[in-house]
XYZ file of C-alpha atoms in Angstrom:
334
model
C 22.461 -10.621 -9.051
C 25.488 -8.878 -10.549
C 26.358 -5.293 -9.721
C 25.646 -4.215 -13.289
C 22.198 -5.802 -13.236
C 21.375 -4.251 -9.883
C 22.497 -0.810 -11.029
C 20.240 -1.033 -14.091
C 17.145 -1.360 -11.945
C 14.660 1.514 -12.099
C 13.874 3.193 -8.814
C 10.194 2.351 -9.068
C 8.061 -0.312 -10.740
C 4.315 0.185 -11.130
C 2.457 -3.124 -11.589
C -0.923 -2.932 -13.302
C -3.175 -5.969 -13.784
C -5.714 -5.180 -16.512
C -8.758 -7.184 -17.577
C -11.106 -5.585 -20.125
C -10.057 -2.047 -19.205
C -10.198 -0.416 -22.656
C -12.422 2.402 -21.368
C -9.987 3.656 -18.751
C -6.437 2.876 -19.929
C -5.892 6.130 -21.854
C -6.977 8.175 -18.828
C -4.874 5.964 -16.560
C -1.627 6.334 -18.527
C -2.003 10.102 -18.918
C -2.553 10.625 -15.209
C 0.083 8.123 -14.097
C 2.808 9.579 -16.341
C 2.007 13.061 -15.020
C 2.371 11.857 -11.421
C 5.535 9.818 -12.026
C 7.125 12.644 -14.012
C 6.956 14.868 -10.940
C 8.557 12.375 -8.561
C 12.102 12.687 -9.867
C 12.696 8.909 -10.003
C 13.368 6.438 -12.781
C 10.451 4.102 -13.326
C 8.852 1.340 -15.334
C 5.175 0.458 -15.723
C 4.624 -3.302 -15.876
C 1.201 -3.994 -17.383
C -0.301 -7.486 -17.222
C -3.037 -8.188 -19.749
C -5.050 -10.867 -17.949
C -6.640 -12.479 -21.009
C -8.746 -9.434 -21.913
C -11.380 -9.865 -24.636
C -11.718 -6.208 -25.599
C -9.100 -3.793 -27.002
C -6.952 -3.818 -23.858
C -4.132 -5.737 -25.583
C -4.027 -3.318 -28.515
C -3.973 -0.291 -26.237
C -1.162 -1.745 -24.120
C 0.896 -2.614 -27.205
C 0.450 0.928 -28.550
C 1.407 2.399 -25.163
C 4.626 0.361 -25.166
C 5.439 1.482 -28.713
C 5.016 5.117 -27.637
C 6.940 4.780 -24.346
C 9.530 2.058 -23.768
C 9.126 2.403 -20.006
C 5.734 0.728 -20.363
C 6.336 -3.047 -20.348
C 3.584 -5.465 -21.325
C 2.903 -9.079 -20.322
C 0.141 -10.901 -22.172
C -1.200 -13.918 -20.292
C -2.549 -16.823 -22.338
C -5.995 -16.546 -20.722
C -7.773 -14.942 -17.804
C -6.110 -16.271 -14.645
C -7.721 -13.830 -12.215
C -6.431 -10.699 -10.536
C -4.388 -12.432 -7.846
C -2.340 -14.438 -10.339
C -2.068 -11.516 -12.760
C -0.695 -9.425 -9.911
C 1.703 -12.261 -9.085
C 2.947 -12.229 -12.683
C 3.529 -8.482 -12.484
C 5.504 -8.809 -9.250
C 7.556 -11.620 -10.780
C 8.549 -9.467 -13.755
C 8.970 -6.112 -11.959
C 12.583 -5.086 -11.398
C 12.368 -1.787 -9.491
C 13.956 -1.061 -6.126
C 10.409 -0.345 -4.961
C 7.246 -1.867 -6.433
C 3.690 -0.473 -6.314
C 0.669 -2.545 -7.445
C -1.937 -0.183 -8.873
C -5.409 -0.751 -10.302
C -6.108 0.707 -13.745
C -9.503 2.077 -12.678
C -7.816 4.935 -10.730
C -9.766 4.196 -7.559
C -6.338 4.010 -5.949
C -5.047 7.537 -6.639
C -1.470 7.469 -8.026
C -0.792 10.812 -6.319
C -0.423 8.807 -3.093
C 2.796 7.251 -4.425
C 4.676 10.399 -3.376
C 3.676 9.734 0.260
C 4.678 6.089 -0.137
C 8.142 7.060 -1.361
C 8.635 9.516 1.504
C 7.915 6.841 4.117
C 9.977 4.255 2.206
C 12.974 6.575 2.303
C 12.438 6.909 6.042
C 13.106 3.182 6.366
C 9.740 1.423 5.976
C 9.742 -1.707 3.806
C 5.984 -1.707 3.122
C 3.686 1.319 2.978
C 0.054 0.376 2.368
C -3.018 2.507 1.757
C -6.021 2.207 4.093
C -9.470 3.476 3.179
C -10.823 6.003 5.663
C -14.423 5.278 4.720
C -16.550 3.266 2.290
C -18.971 6.029 1.357
C -18.991 5.030 -2.305
C -19.933 1.406 -1.581
C -23.458 0.087 -1.264
C -24.879 -0.791 2.137
C -24.566 -4.480 1.301
C -20.913 -4.196 0.316
C -20.044 -2.124 3.396
C -21.779 -4.616 5.672
C -20.249 -7.734 4.118
C -16.797 -6.116 4.076
C -17.078 -5.265 7.778
C -18.164 -8.822 8.594
C -15.359 -10.299 6.492
C -12.572 -8.217 8.019
C -13.899 -8.782 11.547
C -14.106 -12.539 10.999
C -10.720 -12.675 9.278
C -9.108 -10.731 12.105
C -10.428 -13.211 14.665
C -9.569 -16.455 12.876
C -6.449 -15.587 10.879
C -2.985 -16.548 12.073
C -1.595 -13.263 10.682
C -2.767 -9.729 11.277
C -4.253 -8.470 8.005
C -5.086 -4.734 8.096
C -8.798 -4.086 7.478
C -9.804 -1.876 4.555
C -6.356 -2.188 2.990
C -6.174 -3.447 -0.582
C -3.287 -4.283 -2.889
C -2.316 -0.618 -3.292
C 1.000 -0.271 -1.480
C 4.723 0.279 -1.947
C 7.053 -2.647 -1.281
C 10.814 -2.624 -1.030
C 12.751 -4.916 -3.377
C 13.574 -7.361 -0.576
C 9.858 -7.716 0.222
C 9.123 -8.479 -3.429
C 11.932 -11.045 -3.511
C 10.392 -12.688 -0.450
C 6.966 -12.765 -2.122
C 8.461 -14.402 -5.208
C 9.301 -17.416 -3.034
C 5.572 -18.129 -2.626
C 4.247 -20.307 -5.449
C 0.942 -21.399 -3.921
C -1.986 -21.614 -6.339
C -4.864 -20.316 -4.234
C -3.574 -16.868 -3.448
C -4.906 -14.154 -1.185
C -2.362 -11.429 -1.836
C -3.342 -9.169 1.056
C -2.616 -12.071 3.369
C 0.763 -12.730 1.755
C 1.680 -9.058 2.027
C 1.094 -9.268 5.783
C 2.586 -12.742 6.242
C 6.062 -11.776 5.001
C 6.405 -9.219 7.769
C 9.096 -6.514 7.516
C 8.609 -2.961 8.753
C 5.184 -1.747 7.643
C 3.135 1.414 8.013
C -0.055 2.836 6.504
C -1.358 5.931 4.751
C -5.055 6.833 4.992
C -6.997 7.965 1.929
C -10.513 8.321 0.572
C -11.232 6.133 -2.433
C -12.846 7.873 -5.418
C -15.209 6.394 -7.994
C -13.887 4.524 -11.031
C -12.544 6.866 -13.699
C -14.367 4.862 -16.394
C -15.661 1.388 -17.167
C -17.295 -1.167 -14.905
C -15.933 -3.231 -12.017
C -15.127 -6.828 -12.932
C -15.855 -8.069 -9.395
C -19.338 -9.337 -8.579
C -20.624 -10.746 -5.295
C -19.883 -14.337 -6.340
C -16.232 -13.487 -7.016
C -16.035 -11.561 -3.748
C -17.499 -14.557 -1.899
C -14.869 -16.887 -3.362
C -12.224 -14.275 -2.614
C -13.337 -14.249 1.035
C -13.180 -18.053 1.174
C -9.615 -17.968 -0.146
C -8.701 -15.462 2.540
C -10.203 -17.434 5.422
C -9.132 -20.938 4.358
C -5.686 -19.732 3.314
C -4.806 -18.269 6.702
C -6.779 -20.226 9.262
C -7.793 -23.754 10.195
C -10.459 -22.450 12.569
C -13.346 -23.564 10.267
C -12.064 -27.140 10.513
C -11.877 -26.873 14.290
C -15.392 -25.467 14.432
C -16.588 -28.421 12.343
C -14.919 -30.858 14.735
C -16.234 -29.115 17.849
C -19.741 -28.964 16.351
C -19.672 -32.706 15.723
C -18.571 -33.329 19.300
C -21.273 -31.070 20.741
C -24.073 -32.657 18.689
C -22.825 -36.157 19.549
C -22.925 -35.327 23.276
C -26.404 -33.823 22.957
C -27.602 -36.942 21.139
C -26.102 -39.226 23.804
C -27.672 -37.238 26.642
C -31.042 -37.136 24.913
C -30.852 -40.877 24.211
C -30.070 -41.582 27.862
C -32.985 -39.365 28.888
C -35.406 -41.303 26.649
C -34.215 -44.663 27.997
C -34.583 -43.562 31.613
C -37.982 -41.995 30.968
C -39.247 -45.202 29.344
C -37.911 -47.361 32.186
C -39.448 -45.164 34.851
C -42.800 -44.265 33.302
C -43.184 -47.315 31.094
C -44.446 -45.086 28.257
C -42.518 -44.767 25.017
C -43.457 -41.349 23.661
C -44.217 -41.224 19.911
C -41.940 -38.798 18.070
C -41.989 -39.317 14.319
C -42.091 -35.572 13.552
C -39.305 -34.690 15.982
C -37.263 -37.629 14.681
C -37.542 -36.411 11.088
C -36.581 -32.872 12.103
C -33.544 -34.214 13.945
C -32.478 -36.381 10.997
C -32.854 -33.552 8.482
C -31.065 -31.113 10.783
C -28.147 -33.459 11.401
C -27.977 -34.249 7.689
C -27.652 -30.541 6.961
C -24.940 -30.133 9.604
C -23.015 -33.047 8.117
C -23.199 -31.534 4.639
C -21.904 -28.200 5.961
C -19.009 -29.952 7.712
C -18.225 -31.938 4.568
C -18.318 -28.702 2.577
C -15.783 -27.089 4.928
C -13.505 -30.112 4.670
C -14.008 -30.116 0.906
C -12.813 -26.505 0.645
C -9.506 -27.444 2.240
C -9.193 -30.699 0.301
C -9.864 -28.887 -2.970
C -7.060 -26.458 -2.246
C -4.728 -29.319 -1.354
C -5.627 -31.031 -4.643
C -4.892 -27.852 -6.575
C -1.510 -27.483 -4.891
C -0.625 -31.156 -5.413
C -0.958 -30.879 -9.201
C 1.938 -28.382 -9.234
C 0.741 -26.556 -12.325
C 2.382 -23.228 -13.167
C 0.652 -20.221 -11.663
C 0.129 -18.591 -15.046
C 1.064 -18.966 -18.704
C 2.656 -16.025 -20.497
C 1.765 -15.797 -24.180
C 4.139 -12.931 -25.010
C 5.991 -10.005 -23.484
C 7.012 -6.574 -24.740
C 10.099 -4.752 -23.486
C 10.848 -7.040 -20.572
C 12.783 -10.238 -19.931
C 11.153 -13.259 -18.271
C 12.214 -13.750 -14.643
C 14.116 -16.766 -13.383
C 10.993 -18.562 -12.153
C 8.819 -21.500 -13.100
C 6.575 -19.246 -15.160
C 5.835 -20.734 -18.558
C 6.459 -18.429 -21.513
C 5.133 -19.709 -24.811
C 7.727 -19.232 -27.635
C 6.879 -16.471 -30.088
C 5.703 -17.299 -33.580
C 8.297 -17.226 -36.325
C 9.200 -13.642 -37.174
C 7.465 -12.261 -34.080
C 9.590 -10.267 -31.670
C 9.122 -10.800 -27.946
């Protein structure tokens, strides 16, 4: 990085991954510009359109035309929030970078606190929810179970109730850009890189507008990515379970042989035999499923496909990475 390039960096990059957020983007930009205008720093807003099917692309293009500090990346299709966030981090150039959701559930006013702690020497300042009052009982319960389980099995300490909303120093972002794994759990990567980290507590408000794009099925798969990406404990449990059931079967078999030899009566047990066979068949399928989760992730990594495909960009240069940027059509400016 040349001195001229480094000096041209904005102080702050805001990374926004947007998927079908037409209802909230106008509110988001108005509020965010008000907050950033009072911080006294130079900034850019890097918006990633994650294959939206509504008017999100049009709104982002218009926002860039009205304010050159708003940069836009259009992905070729919906790659999911984790990869859209990765694209934003790849393209962001600020000395500090803040991922921020467009729904305003992560209040941008907290960025001022982030900057204060960053200037005190912290490399990462992340927001932690004080409570989950706005969530349903089911979501609160499953979240508590997930974070408890993840804390026990993970090989890195991932803060509970902390999302993607955080400030990261440029050197942290450069470290994250080294990770090109396909199945990404960004909260885990944020913790894995280390550096000096601290937290800021806040209460999360309701969405400003629109509907959440996460359902329970997506959250379930998200939890699987988190557990399998940072722990091999499920594989160990599968192995230990097989050993335990094998020992129980051997002991029970020895018991039946001895009982028959001593009493001379072979006890009928068709029903118990069927229960045992069905039970063990179910256990084997669960173990195979656990192994399959890891094998599937290995298969995905082995194909070495790019993490995302960029269709076009506005106001920003592609980074020096293996991201694929499709050439613009003739006469179209990128």
